[in-house]
Short mmCIF file of C-alpha atoms and ligand atoms in Angstrom, two decimals:
data_model
loop_
_atom_site.label_atom_id
_atom_site.label_comp_id
_atom_site.label_asym_id
_atom_site.label_seq_id
_atom_site.Cartn_x
_atom_site.Cartn_y
_atom_site.Cartn_z
CA GLU K 653 28.54 83.72 37.51
CA LEU K 654 29.58 80.20 38.46
CA PRO K 655 26.72 77.68 38.23
CA SER K 656 25.74 75.80 41.39
CA ASN K 657 23.89 72.59 42.20
CA GLU K 658 20.65 74.48 43.00
CA LYS K 659 17.55 73.05 41.32
CA ILE K 660 16.42 75.21 38.38
CA GLU K 661 13.06 76.79 39.21
CA LEU K 662 10.19 75.78 36.93
CA ALA K 663 9.61 79.29 35.54
CA ASP K 664 13.30 79.64 34.77
CA PHE K 665 13.35 76.19 33.15
CA LEU K 666 10.39 77.09 30.93
CA ARG K 667 12.17 80.29 29.83
CA ARG K 668 15.29 78.26 29.01
CA ARG K 669 13.12 75.89 26.93
CA GLU K 670 11.73 78.76 24.89
CA ARG K 671 15.24 79.98 24.21
CA VAL K 672 16.86 76.68 23.21
CA PHE K 673 14.01 75.65 20.86
CA ARG K 674 14.08 79.10 19.27
CA GLU K 675 17.88 79.08 18.84
CA GLN K 676 18.35 75.52 17.67
CA LEU K 677 15.12 74.62 15.86
CA ASP K 678 13.53 78.03 15.25
CA ARG K 679 10.22 76.88 16.71
CA GLU K 680 8.12 76.82 19.89
CA PRO K 681 9.02 74.17 22.47
CA TYR K 682 7.14 70.87 22.36
CA ASP K 683 3.92 71.02 24.42
CA LEU K 684 5.29 69.76 27.72
CA ASP K 685 1.93 68.78 29.22
CA GLU K 686 0.98 66.77 26.13
CA CYS K 687 4.43 65.13 26.10
CA THR K 688 4.41 64.11 29.76
CA ALA K 689 0.79 62.87 29.52
CA TRP K 690 1.73 60.66 26.55
CA ALA K 691 4.93 59.49 28.26
CA VAL K 692 3.07 58.57 31.47
CA ARG K 693 0.66 56.38 29.49
CA ASN K 694 3.57 54.82 27.59
CA ALA K 695 5.44 54.14 30.87
CA GLN K 696 2.53 51.95 32.05
CA ARG K 697 3.92 49.34 29.63
CA GLY K 698 7.21 49.26 31.55
CA THR K 699 10.29 51.41 32.12
CA MET K 700 14.01 50.83 32.23
CA SER K 701 14.20 51.74 35.93
CA GLY K 702 11.34 49.34 36.68
CA LEU K 703 13.21 46.49 34.97
CA LEU K 704 16.41 47.39 36.79
CA ALA K 705 14.64 47.47 40.16
CA ASP K 706 13.41 43.91 39.55
CA ALA K 707 16.89 42.78 38.45
CA LYS K 708 18.53 44.40 41.47
CA ALA K 709 16.10 42.68 43.84
CA ALA K 710 16.66 39.28 42.17
CA GLY K 711 20.45 39.58 41.83
CA GLY K 712 20.10 39.38 38.05
CA THR K 713 21.50 41.46 35.20
CA VAL K 714 19.67 43.23 32.37
CA VAL K 715 21.68 43.18 29.12
CA VAL K 716 21.49 46.33 27.02
CA PRO K 717 23.20 46.91 23.66
CA ARG K 718 23.83 50.11 21.77
CA ALA K 719 22.39 50.45 18.27
CA GLY K 720 21.25 53.00 15.76
CA VAL K 721 20.85 53.37 11.99
CA ALA K 722 19.42 56.15 9.89
CA THR K 723 16.03 55.03 8.59
CA MET K 724 12.85 54.10 10.42
CA ASP K 725 12.59 50.71 8.72
CA GLY K 726 16.25 49.97 9.37
CA GLN K 727 15.96 50.93 13.03
CA ARG K 728 12.82 48.84 13.50
CA ALA K 729 14.48 45.77 11.97
CA LEU K 730 17.59 46.33 14.08
CA MET K 731 15.63 46.65 17.32
CA ARG K 732 13.60 43.57 16.44
CA GLU K 733 16.77 41.49 16.02
CA LEU K 734 18.17 42.72 19.35
CA ASP K 735 14.82 42.06 21.01
CA GLU K 736 14.88 38.47 19.75
CA ALA K 737 18.47 38.01 20.99
CA GLY K 738 17.28 38.89 24.50
CA ALA K 739 18.19 42.54 25.00
CA GLY K 740 16.38 43.64 28.17
CA VAL K 741 16.05 47.25 27.05
CA LEU K 742 16.13 48.38 23.43
CA PRO K 743 18.49 51.19 22.45
CA ILE K 744 18.10 54.08 20.10
CA THR K 745 21.65 55.39 19.58
CA VAL K 746 21.54 58.86 18.03
CA ASP K 747 23.91 59.76 15.17
CA SER K 748 26.82 62.18 15.65
CA LEU K 749 25.50 64.90 13.35
CA THR K 750 22.37 65.22 15.51
CA ARG K 751 24.54 65.12 18.64
CA GLU K 752 26.51 68.05 17.23
CA LEU K 753 23.26 69.99 16.51
CA LYS K 754 23.67 69.64 12.73
CA PHE K 755 20.00 68.74 12.36
CA ASP K 756 19.70 69.75 8.69
CA GLU K 757 22.70 67.77 7.59
CA ALA K 758 21.40 64.74 9.51
CA ALA K 759 18.07 65.08 7.69
CA ARG K 760 19.87 65.19 4.29
CA ARG K 761 21.85 62.05 5.11
CA LEU K 762 18.66 60.36 6.30
CA ALA K 763 17.09 61.14 2.91
CA ALA K 764 20.10 59.54 1.20
CA SER K 765 19.86 56.36 3.33
CA THR K 766 17.92 53.14 2.86
CA ALA K 767 16.95 50.43 5.36
CA THR K 768 20.05 48.44 4.42
CA ASP K 769 22.43 51.33 3.68
CA SER K 770 22.72 53.78 6.56
CA GLN K 771 24.52 57.03 5.78
CA LEU K 772 24.53 57.91 9.49
CA ASN K 773 26.17 56.26 12.52
CA GLY K 774 22.91 56.36 14.46
CA PHE K 775 19.22 57.27 14.44
CA PRO K 776 18.56 60.95 13.63
CA ILE K 777 15.82 61.33 16.21
CA VAL K 778 15.17 65.04 15.67
CA ALA K 779 14.77 64.58 11.90
CA HIS K 780 12.34 61.68 12.46
CA GLY K 781 10.45 63.72 15.03
CA ILE K 782 8.24 62.84 17.97
CA ASP K 783 5.26 61.24 16.23
CA ALA K 784 7.20 58.76 14.09
CA THR K 785 9.52 57.86 16.97
CA ARG K 786 6.54 57.30 19.29
CA GLU K 787 5.14 54.83 16.81
CA LEU K 788 8.49 53.01 16.66
CA ILE K 789 8.81 52.79 20.45
CA ALA K 790 5.19 51.79 20.93
CA SER K 791 5.64 48.86 18.53
CA PHE K 792 7.92 47.09 21.08
CA ASP K 793 7.00 45.57 24.45
CA LYS K 794 10.35 46.44 25.98
CA PRO K 795 11.43 49.83 27.34
CA VAL K 796 13.74 52.01 25.25
CA ILE K 797 16.82 54.02 26.19
CA ILE K 798 17.88 57.02 24.11
CA ARG K 799 21.69 57.01 23.76
CA ALA K 800 23.96 59.88 22.73
CA ASN K 801 26.95 61.72 24.11
CA ALA K 802 27.83 65.39 23.60
CA VAL K 803 28.02 68.65 25.46
CA ASP K 804 24.58 69.93 24.42
CA LEU K 805 21.89 67.26 24.20
CA ARG K 806 18.94 69.43 25.24
CA ILE K 807 16.89 68.97 22.07
CA VAL K 808 17.85 65.29 21.77
CA ALA K 809 16.67 64.67 25.34
CA GLU K 810 13.47 66.67 24.76
CA THR K 811 12.70 64.61 21.67
CA GLY K 812 13.65 61.25 23.15
CA LEU K 813 11.62 61.64 26.32
CA ALA K 814 8.63 63.05 24.46
CA ALA K 815 8.76 60.03 22.14
CA GLY K 816 8.66 57.52 25.00
CA GLY K 817 12.27 56.81 25.91
CA THR K 818 12.39 56.09 29.65
CA ALA K 819 16.14 56.52 30.11
CA PHE K 820 18.99 58.67 28.87
CA VAL K 821 22.76 58.63 29.09
CA SER K 822 25.66 60.69 30.39
CA GLY K 823 26.33 63.96 32.13
CA PRO K 824 28.70 66.93 32.13
CA MET K 825 31.84 65.23 33.51
CA TYR K 826 32.03 62.55 30.86
CA ALA K 827 30.56 64.52 27.98
CA THR K 828 32.81 67.53 28.55
CA LEU K 829 36.12 66.14 29.73
CA GLU K 830 36.14 63.03 27.54
CA TYR K 831 34.29 64.25 24.43
CA SER K 832 34.98 67.96 23.97
CA LYS K 833 38.16 69.89 23.20
CA HIS K 834 37.20 73.47 24.05
CA THR K 835 34.08 73.49 26.27
CA SER K 836 34.60 74.32 29.95
CA LEU K 837 32.61 72.72 32.74
CA ALA K 838 31.18 76.14 33.60
CA GLU K 839 29.65 76.24 30.09
CA SER K 840 28.49 72.65 29.83
CA ILE K 841 27.11 72.01 33.31
CA PRO K 842 24.08 74.34 32.85
CA LYS K 843 23.24 72.60 29.55
CA TRP K 844 23.32 69.22 31.29
CA GLN K 845 21.38 70.58 34.27
CA TYR K 846 18.64 71.44 31.76
CA VAL K 847 18.59 67.80 30.60
CA PHE K 848 18.45 66.56 34.21
CA ARG K 849 15.75 69.11 35.06
CA LEU K 850 13.73 67.73 32.15
CA LEU K 851 14.24 64.16 33.43
CA GLY K 852 13.22 65.43 36.88
CA HIS K 853 10.09 66.99 35.41
CA TYR K 854 9.07 63.73 33.72
CA THR K 855 9.83 61.94 36.99
CA GLU K 856 7.48 64.24 38.91
CA ALA K 857 4.83 63.67 36.24
CA GLY K 858 5.05 59.88 36.75
CA VAL K 859 7.75 58.58 34.41
CA PRO K 860 10.60 57.20 36.59
CA ALA K 861 13.22 58.32 34.09
CA GLY K 862 16.76 57.00 34.50
CA ASP K 863 20.16 58.32 33.48
CA ASP K 864 23.64 56.77 33.21
CA ALA K 865 26.37 58.40 35.30
CA VAL K 866 29.30 57.39 33.12
CA GLY K 867 32.30 58.67 35.07
CA PHE K 868 35.76 59.17 33.67
CA ALA K 869 35.98 56.04 31.53
CA GLN K 870 38.86 57.02 29.32
CA SER K 871 38.26 55.91 25.78
CA GLY K 872 41.35 54.19 24.53
CA THR K 873 43.24 53.68 27.76
CA CYS K 874 42.63 52.07 31.11
CA SER K 875 41.14 53.97 34.09
CA VAL K 876 42.08 53.79 37.74
CA PRO K 877 38.70 52.70 39.15
CA SER K 878 38.66 55.23 42.00
CA LEU K 879 39.18 58.14 39.60
CA MET K 880 36.63 56.73 37.16
CA LEU K 881 34.06 56.65 39.99
CA VAL K 882 34.82 60.23 41.06
CA GLY K 883 33.31 61.33 37.75
CA THR K 884 30.39 58.96 38.23
CA VAL K 885 29.60 60.35 41.67
CA ILE K 886 29.89 64.01 40.62
CA ASP K 887 27.55 63.47 37.65
CA ALA K 888 25.13 61.57 39.93
CA LEU K 889 25.08 64.47 42.41
CA ILE K 890 24.33 66.93 39.62
CA MET K 891 21.52 64.68 38.31
CA ALA K 892 20.02 64.38 41.79
CA GLY K 893 20.24 68.16 42.20
CA GLN K 894 17.72 68.54 39.35
CA GLY K 895 15.32 65.86 40.55
CA VAL K 896 16.56 62.69 38.83
CA LYS K 897 15.56 59.74 41.06
CA HIS K 898 16.90 56.74 39.10
CA ILE K 899 20.62 56.73 38.39
CA MET K 900 22.77 54.07 36.74
CA PRO K 901 26.33 54.63 38.03
CA TYR K 902 28.89 53.08 35.66
CA ALA K 903 31.66 50.63 36.32
CA MET K 904 33.75 50.12 33.21
CA LEU K 905 35.18 46.60 33.10
CA GLN K 906 38.86 46.35 32.21
CA GLY K 907 39.92 42.70 32.35
CA ASN K 908 41.13 42.20 35.94
CA ILE K 909 38.24 40.27 37.48
CA ALA K 910 38.84 41.12 41.17
CA GLN K 911 39.25 44.81 40.44
CA ASP K 912 36.25 44.83 38.10
CA VAL K 913 34.02 43.15 40.70
CA ALA K 914 35.22 45.63 43.32
CA CYS K 915 34.60 48.53 40.94
CA CYS K 916 30.96 47.47 40.49
CA LEU K 917 30.47 47.16 44.26
CA ALA K 918 32.26 50.46 44.93
CA SER K 919 30.20 52.25 42.27
CA GLU K 920 27.02 51.47 44.22
CA ALA K 921 28.58 52.15 47.64
CA LEU K 922 30.21 55.48 46.75
CA THR K 923 27.30 56.87 44.76
CA GLN K 924 24.86 56.13 47.57
CA GLU K 925 27.27 57.42 50.22
CA TYR K 926 27.67 60.82 48.56
CA LEU K 927 24.03 61.13 47.50
CA ARG K 928 23.02 60.67 51.14
CA ARG K 929 25.74 62.96 52.41
CA LEU K 930 24.29 65.75 50.27
CA GLY K 931 20.75 64.96 51.42
CA PHE K 932 19.52 63.04 48.34
CA ASP K 933 18.19 60.03 50.21
CA ASP K 934 15.39 58.97 47.85
CA VAL K 935 17.52 58.25 44.78
CA THR K 936 17.72 54.63 43.62
CA THR K 937 20.93 53.44 41.95
CA TYR K 938 21.48 50.48 39.62
CA VAL K 939 25.11 49.74 38.80
CA ALA K 940 25.76 49.76 35.07
CA SER K 941 28.65 47.44 34.35
CA SER K 942 29.99 48.46 30.98
CA ASP K 943 32.19 46.33 28.77
CA TRP K 944 35.69 47.68 28.06
CA ASN K 945 35.49 51.15 26.56
CA GLY K 946 38.93 51.28 25.00
CA ALA K 947 40.47 49.82 21.89
CA PHE K 948 38.91 46.40 21.31
CA PRO K 949 40.66 43.34 19.89
CA ARG K 950 40.12 43.41 16.14
CA ARG K 951 39.75 39.65 15.77
CA THR K 952 36.20 38.65 16.61
CA PRO K 953 37.15 35.48 18.59
CA ASP K 954 39.41 37.62 20.78
CA ALA K 955 36.59 40.14 21.23
CA TYR K 956 34.31 37.29 22.40
CA GLY K 957 36.97 36.50 25.00
CA LEU K 958 37.07 40.04 26.31
CA ILE K 959 33.28 40.32 26.44
CA ALA K 960 33.23 37.02 28.35
CA ALA K 961 35.86 38.16 30.88
CA ASN K 962 33.90 41.37 31.42
CA ILE K 963 30.56 39.68 31.98
CA VAL K 964 32.06 37.16 34.39
CA ALA K 965 33.05 40.09 36.64
CA ALA K 966 29.62 41.73 36.27
CA ALA K 967 27.92 38.43 37.11
CA ILE K 968 30.04 37.90 40.23
CA ALA K 969 29.24 41.46 41.33
CA LYS K 970 25.53 40.93 40.48
CA ALA K 971 25.45 44.25 38.64
CA PRO K 972 21.80 44.89 37.70
CA LEU K 973 22.81 46.21 34.27
CA ASN K 974 25.39 45.36 31.61
CA TYR K 975 26.02 47.51 28.57
CA VAL K 976 27.34 44.97 26.14
CA LYS K 977 29.97 45.79 23.53
CA THR K 978 30.08 43.81 20.35
CA ILE K 979 32.51 41.45 18.71
CA GLU K 980 32.82 44.07 15.96
CA GLU K 981 33.74 46.97 18.29
CA GLY K 982 37.32 46.81 17.01
CA ILE K 983 36.07 47.16 13.43
CA GLY K 984 33.37 49.84 13.46
CA VAL K 985 29.60 50.26 13.88
CA PRO K 986 28.42 46.67 14.31
CA THR K 987 25.97 44.73 12.17
CA ALA K 988 22.72 43.65 13.81
CA ALA K 989 23.92 40.02 13.68
CA ALA K 990 27.18 40.80 15.52
CA ASN K 991 25.28 42.79 18.11
CA ALA K 992 22.78 39.97 18.60
CA ALA K 993 25.60 37.39 18.95
CA SER K 994 27.27 39.54 21.60
CA ILE K 995 24.02 39.76 23.58
CA ARG K 996 23.66 35.97 23.41
CA VAL K 997 27.17 35.16 24.66
CA THR K 998 26.61 37.65 27.47
CA ARG K 999 23.29 36.10 28.49
CA TYR K 1000 24.80 32.62 28.28
CA LEU K 1001 27.60 33.47 30.71
CA LEU K 1002 25.28 35.41 33.00
CA ARG K 1003 23.15 32.31 33.46
CA LEU K 1004 26.12 30.00 34.02
CA ILE K 1005 28.27 32.24 36.21
CA GLY K 1006 25.29 33.80 37.97
CA LEU K 1007 24.59 30.45 39.66
CA GLN K 1008 28.08 30.46 41.20
CA ALA K 1009 28.52 34.19 41.83
CA ASP K 1010 28.94 34.02 45.60
CA SER K 1011 31.62 31.32 45.55
CA LEU K 1012 33.69 33.17 42.94
CA ARG K 1013 34.45 36.28 44.99
CA SER K 1014 38.20 36.16 45.63
CA PRO K 1015 39.79 37.76 48.72
CA ASP K 1016 41.37 40.28 46.36
CA VAL K 1017 37.94 41.83 45.81
CA GLN K 1018 37.95 43.21 49.37
CA PHE K 1019 41.48 44.60 48.92
CA GLU K 1020 40.46 46.37 45.71
CA PHE K 1021 37.18 47.63 47.17
CA ASP K 1022 38.91 49.18 50.21
CA LEU K 1023 41.58 50.76 48.00
CA ILE K 1024 38.99 52.27 45.63
CA LEU K 1025 37.05 53.80 48.54
CA LEU K 1026 40.21 55.15 50.17
CA GLN K 1027 41.31 56.93 46.98
CA ALA K 1028 37.90 58.04 45.73
CA ARG K 1029 36.77 59.52 49.05
CA ALA K 1030 39.97 61.58 49.28
CA ILE K 1031 39.41 63.06 45.79
CA LEU K 1032 35.66 63.56 46.24
CA ASP K 1033 36.10 65.26 49.62
CA ALA K 1034 38.67 67.63 48.09
CA VAL K 1035 36.28 68.41 45.20
CA LEU K 1036 33.42 69.17 47.60
CA ASP K 1037 35.74 71.28 49.79
CA ALA K 1038 36.81 73.30 46.75
CA GLY K 1039 33.13 74.21 46.26
CA ASP K 1040 32.29 74.77 49.94
CA GLY K 1041 30.12 71.65 49.76
CA ASP K 1042 28.63 72.34 46.30
CA PRO K 1043 29.62 69.63 43.77
CA VAL K 1044 29.17 71.89 40.73
CA ARG K 1045 31.35 74.71 42.04
CA GLY K 1046 33.70 72.13 43.48
CA ALA K 1047 34.18 70.34 40.16
CA VAL K 1048 34.84 73.60 38.30
CA ARG K 1049 37.36 74.86 40.87
CA ALA K 1050 39.03 71.51 41.56
CA LEU K 1051 39.65 71.05 37.84
CA GLU K 1052 41.35 74.46 37.71
CA LEU K 1053 43.53 73.47 40.68
CA GLY K 1054 44.39 70.03 39.31
CA VAL K 1055 42.91 68.49 42.46
CA LEU K 1056 40.56 66.95 39.92
CA ASP K 1057 42.51 65.69 36.93
CA ILE K 1058 42.30 62.83 34.42
CA PRO K 1059 44.72 61.27 31.94
CA PHE K 1060 44.58 61.74 28.15
CA SER K 1061 41.66 64.14 28.13
CA PRO K 1062 40.97 65.83 24.79
CA ASN K 1063 39.80 68.87 26.79
CA ILE K 1064 42.16 71.85 27.03
CA HIS K 1065 40.93 72.76 30.54
CA VAL K 1066 42.28 69.51 31.99
CA LYS K 1067 45.83 69.59 33.39
CA GLY K 1068 46.52 65.98 32.40
CA ASN K 1069 49.23 65.23 34.96
CA VAL K 1070 47.80 61.82 35.86
CA LEU K 1071 48.89 58.54 34.27
CA PRO K 1072 47.48 55.02 34.72
CA ILE K 1073 49.41 51.76 34.54
CA ARG K 1074 48.54 48.07 34.76
CA ASP K 1075 50.12 45.88 37.44
CA ALA K 1076 51.33 42.32 36.86
CA ALA K 1077 47.76 40.98 36.99
CA GLY K 1078 46.31 43.70 34.77
CA ALA K 1079 44.71 45.72 37.57
CA VAL K 1080 44.92 49.45 36.96
CA ARG K 1081 46.99 51.67 39.29
CA PHE K 1082 48.42 55.20 39.24
CA LEU K 1083 51.79 55.52 37.53
CA ASP K 1084 51.59 59.22 38.45
CA HIS K 1085 48.72 60.77 40.40
CA GLY K 1086 49.66 64.39 39.65
CA ASN K 1087 47.96 66.71 42.15
CA LEU K 1088 45.19 64.30 43.05
CA PRO K 1089 45.05 64.15 46.88
CA ILE K 1090 45.79 60.42 47.09
CA PRO K 1091 46.48 59.23 50.67
CA ALA K 1092 50.01 57.91 51.29
CA GLU K 1093 48.59 54.59 52.49
CA ALA K 1094 46.90 54.03 49.11
CA THR K 1095 50.12 54.83 47.26
CA ARG K 1096 51.98 52.33 49.45
CA LEU K 1097 49.44 49.59 48.69
CA GLU K 1098 49.65 50.30 44.96
CA ALA K 1099 53.45 50.33 45.03
CA GLU K 1100 53.47 46.82 46.47
CA ARG K 1101 51.30 45.57 43.62
CA LEU K 1102 53.31 47.41 40.99
CA ALA K 1103 56.55 45.96 42.35
CA ARG K 1104 55.34 42.54 41.22
CA ARG K 1105 55.29 43.76 37.62
CA ARG K 1106 58.60 45.54 37.94
CA GLY K 1107 60.43 42.57 39.48
CA ASP K 1108 64.16 43.27 39.33
CA GLY K 1109 63.73 45.66 36.42
CA PRO K 1110 63.90 49.47 36.37
CA GLU K 1111 61.10 51.80 37.62
CA LEU K 1112 57.90 51.47 35.60
CA SER K 1113 57.89 54.18 32.95
CA TYR K 1114 55.82 55.99 30.36
CA GLN K 1115 56.84 53.29 27.87
CA ASP K 1116 55.31 50.59 30.08
CA MET K 1117 52.06 52.55 30.00
CA ILE K 1118 52.24 52.75 26.19
CA ASP K 1119 52.75 48.97 26.10
CA ASP K 1120 49.56 48.64 28.19
CA LEU K 1121 47.53 50.01 25.28
CA GLN K 1122 47.79 46.52 23.78
CA PHE K 1123 47.18 44.62 27.01
CA LEU K 1124 43.80 43.38 25.76
CA GLU K 1125 45.15 42.22 22.38
CA LEU K 1126 46.40 38.67 21.84
CA ASP K 1127 49.29 38.63 19.35
CA PRO K 1128 49.29 42.42 19.01
CA PRO K 1129 50.45 43.75 15.65
CA PRO K 1130 54.12 44.83 15.70
CA ALA K 1131 54.68 48.36 17.04
CA THR K 1132 55.22 50.94 14.32
CA THR K 1133 58.59 52.63 14.59
CA PRO K 1134 58.43 56.45 14.47
N1 5AD O 2550 25.35 51.17 16.72
C1 5AD O 2550 25.97 50.37 17.63
N2 5AD O 2550 26.86 50.83 18.52
C2 5AD O 2550 27.17 52.12 18.49
N3 5AD O 2550 28.01 52.86 19.24
C3 5AD O 2550 27.96 54.13 18.84
N4 5AD O 2550 27.08 54.25 17.82
C4 5AD O 2550 26.57 53.01 17.59
C5 5AD O 2550 25.63 52.49 16.68
N5 5AD O 2550 25.02 53.27 15.78
C6 5AD O 2550 28.85 52.31 20.30
C7 5AD O 2550 30.32 52.41 19.97
C8 5AD O 2550 30.92 52.38 21.33
C9 5AD O 2550 29.87 52.97 22.23
C10 5AD O 2550 30.22 54.28 22.83
O1 5AD O 2550 28.69 53.07 21.47
O2 5AD O 2550 30.74 51.32 19.18
O3 5AD O 2550 31.13 51.06 21.74
#
């Protein structure tokens, strides 16, 4: 039977808990009452959503990095360095073995790691367990977000929330269509609804737990903002369906300032519009501007430049949250020092540009904002129609029909008939919108902008899109000939 956006009843949720702990850890579930009681006490010291509410009210921006290493001592030292650099919320990024439910292998690699030599690309939170992780989190004044991305994060979310994390990341659209080859939405949505139901349960108990609605932020290529936000809104609706009250809708920043500012503003406007339309009128949203998610310049000075361009847009938009990338993103998992430097340059520009934010909004921002809403509403309305008003059923069916479609997905259930392209100023448009129900007026507006790149040359082509892969590189390395 197709899942729906109905809230999972408590008795059903508790049965699902028994099953997933038995299957994946061969044990009883954590004692939920003890966990929520501990988490409520811990939340008195501050939460991510509390910080974001203050930032939103003041027009400021909380800077949050990503970071994780294998050992407890290594993770503590890493978080301390990011704390000193001015991170507003401290991250615990979970390693990929744990994300893929290979808990035993993660534990073996943890045993082989030292504080200065991590054999994992993140913190193996299940191997460390609740008690040790509680001690880590309680040793900092700042709130902590647990970060991971995969189709099945039920045990990771259980462990992270029980240990005092006050926010989590992602949802079924992003985790399935951007991270998984074989999983269908019909399979993954119930697993994510479990995570959201857990966040909802903590929320009811008194921990205002937040979650990132990431959207379709294609790793490696650019994203048409409207389509990116369709994923954001659908994930937000599924979160709200399970009782999540604090949502961070993403806006990935891509280098065109006017379009990036508009994307941040549209992320807030669209998410709230559709939450209210479906009757979720007590959900607070905090736009999460996110530095470029694709291939980063490999030279660190160039990477500073990209981070700076991104944060200028976030500052003009007054996004309450910025997930900062690092100057070593083009190289690999960053050192603590590179991460700290990236936080500092971000905070520096936020202070300087923040003072001038209002005077820096160009008229193009309104053009981009209107265009994003025109395109995104058309797609979202078609998705909801396909599900007779239910966003879960709608997403599953619309994906089958190609009415919901994204470019370059690794997932076999995605048609993949959509292609993005940059215009002359680097703003992202549709080269081909496949079967997405894009209004003719929007296509006309995009065509005008694309004509400026084309000039007197031939129609923009697939090769132009390939060339765009290096748009954010200065002096790109020569193309390899096949
Ligand atoms: N430390 C720092 N950043 C990390 N990321 C993933 N794992 C880690 C880690 N252990 C970052 C990636 C990418 C984003 C999805 O998360 O570099 O930018």
